[in-house]
């Protein structure tokens, strides 16, 4: 009986996955190509000498530097086809004691040519090893496992997308389970998911010829309605830290047909449902706008912390002075009993701007004043605790300089 149910479920998954075929909706048009925006003929290019600017030896050099750091432990999740270790960094406040830590997994360079996804990953490592309050909070609350080069043979052979056995490890996660790279990563995922610290976020780092920075958003036909909403919130949260750089969640809606376990992230969806935010991130592949890896890394890390509900200090960053007033939708929403409200104040030339942020009930009665002070230009975040209030609709209004904006939020107890 149990077997039959499994088969039925498989059928449901297969049929719903086949629904959108191999077509992807890009800027309103369906185009047949892979999720990194490459057409099949791009497989034939090789770059055997340059290794796209970061070789396996480059990684070994960086590993020597990283492993000096007391927050880092280096080990391998297995060997590649040609016997190269698949290096994994463990980064947390004490890598020998991960009790109670929230687990985030990141792997990069499945497709050797897509170095930009790796450069973002390298910036993430850099931020995680920085001595400041944000990084300290992250290290104290989380353990990050990072595989910076998942396909070292492909990198050394100059293959754009495949491993030494000529297999695209990205889209053949299920078809070629015995490729040593696939087997190694899958074994590590399986082990962690059965541990007291299961993976909660898994990011698969690539770069795309579409010259946009985006997360590959999958609609509910391929996952679930709940997961679709969670993805939207996650992507919008990351994006809120780099709004001019990262595309909104609905930019790239796709599900490529075929087997449900075709990709690493769909393996998570299939076996663990909504419990893991498993997504591919695509940076810009060799585009005019390529760069700002530090801003992207910062946005991803801060978005992940928000997703995990780990409070972090919001700091004014020199290269992130807002150009306009904004009042963002509170997060989470609906909420119970706390939620965060973020806003930004631009440099209006008059120095400090008197800012007030107040909450009103549905009848317009002021409930609480959250902010009432002169503030310099910057991005701000305030937590609203509604423990004393009853369920219902509330409004929050930001007034600063000549700017006023009001948004609605819902308290659900
Ligand atoms: Zn890719």
PDB file of N, CA and C and ligand atoms in Angstrom, residues 34-36 38 110-111 114 161 170 205-207 282, ligand 1:
ATOM      1  N   UNK A  34      19.013  26.265 -21.176  1.00  0.00           N
ATOM      2  CA  UNK A  34      19.096  25.827 -19.791  1.00  0.00           C
ATOM      3  C   UNK A  34      18.932  27.019 -18.846  1.00  0.00           C
ATOM      4  N   UNK A  35      18.905  26.738 -17.538  1.00  0.00           N
ATOM      5  CA  UNK A  35      18.566  27.802 -16.606  1.00  0.00           C
ATOM      6  C   UNK A  35      19.652  28.853 -16.484  1.00  0.00           C
ATOM      7  N   UNK A  36      20.858  28.558 -16.973  1.00  0.00           N
ATOM      8  CA  UNK A  36      21.931  29.556 -16.959  1.00  0.00           C
ATOM      9  C   UNK A  36      21.901  30.403 -18.233  1.00  0.00           C
ATOM     10  N   UNK A  38      22.127  29.383 -21.399  1.00  0.00           N
ATOM     11  CA  UNK A  38      23.007  28.951 -22.481  1.00  0.00           C
ATOM     12  C   UNK A  38      22.285  27.983 -23.396  1.00  0.00           C
ATOM     13  N   UNK A 110      29.694  24.477 -10.580  1.00  0.00           N
ATOM     14  CA  UNK A 110      29.272  23.243 -11.242  1.00  0.00           C
ATOM     15  C   UNK A 110      29.603  23.380 -12.720  1.00  0.00           C
ATOM     16  N   UNK A 111      29.282  24.551 -13.260  1.00  0.00           N
ATOM     17  CA  UNK A 111      29.626  24.899 -14.638  1.00  0.00           C
ATOM     18  C   UNK A 111      30.909  25.733 -14.583  1.00  0.00           C
ATOM     19  N   UNK A 114      31.306  29.499 -15.399  1.00  0.00           N
ATOM     20  CA  UNK A 114      30.476  30.508 -14.733  1.00  0.00           C
ATOM     21  C   UNK A 114      31.160  30.996 -13.454  1.00  0.00           C
ATOM     22  N   UNK A 161      31.025  23.414 -19.201  1.00  0.00           N
ATOM     23  CA  UNK A 161      29.856  23.030 -18.403  1.00  0.00           C
ATOM     24  C   UNK A 161      29.919  21.607 -17.846  1.00  0.00           C
ATOM     25  N   UNK A 170      24.931  19.533 -13.437  1.00  0.00           N
ATOM     26  CA  UNK A 170      23.810  20.337 -12.971  1.00  0.00           C
ATOM     27  C   UNK A 170      22.480  19.681 -13.305  1.00  0.00           C
ATOM     28  N   UNK A 205      25.340  28.125  -6.989  1.00  0.00           N
ATOM     29  CA  UNK A 205      25.812  29.389  -7.556  1.00  0.00           C
ATOM     30  C   UNK A 205      26.279  29.250  -9.012  1.00  0.00           C
ATOM     31  N   UNK A 206      25.620  30.005  -9.878  1.00  0.00           N
ATOM     32  CA  UNK A 206      25.919  29.971 -11.317  1.00  0.00           C
ATOM     33  C   UNK A 206      26.028  31.390 -11.857  1.00  0.00           C
ATOM     34  N   UNK A 207      26.235  31.489 -13.200  1.00  0.00           N
ATOM     35  CA  UNK A 207      26.063  32.796 -13.831  1.00  0.00           C
ATOM     36  C   UNK A 207      25.451  32.618 -15.211  1.00  0.00           C
ATOM     37  N   UNK A 282      21.842  33.020 -10.098  1.00  0.00           N
ATOM     38  CA  UNK A 282      22.570  33.289 -11.333  1.00  0.00           C
ATOM     39  C   UNK A 282      23.123  34.709 -11.290  1.00  0.00           C
TER      40      UNK A 282
HETATM   41 ZN1  LIG B   1      25.245  27.184 -14.756  1.00  0.00          ZN
END
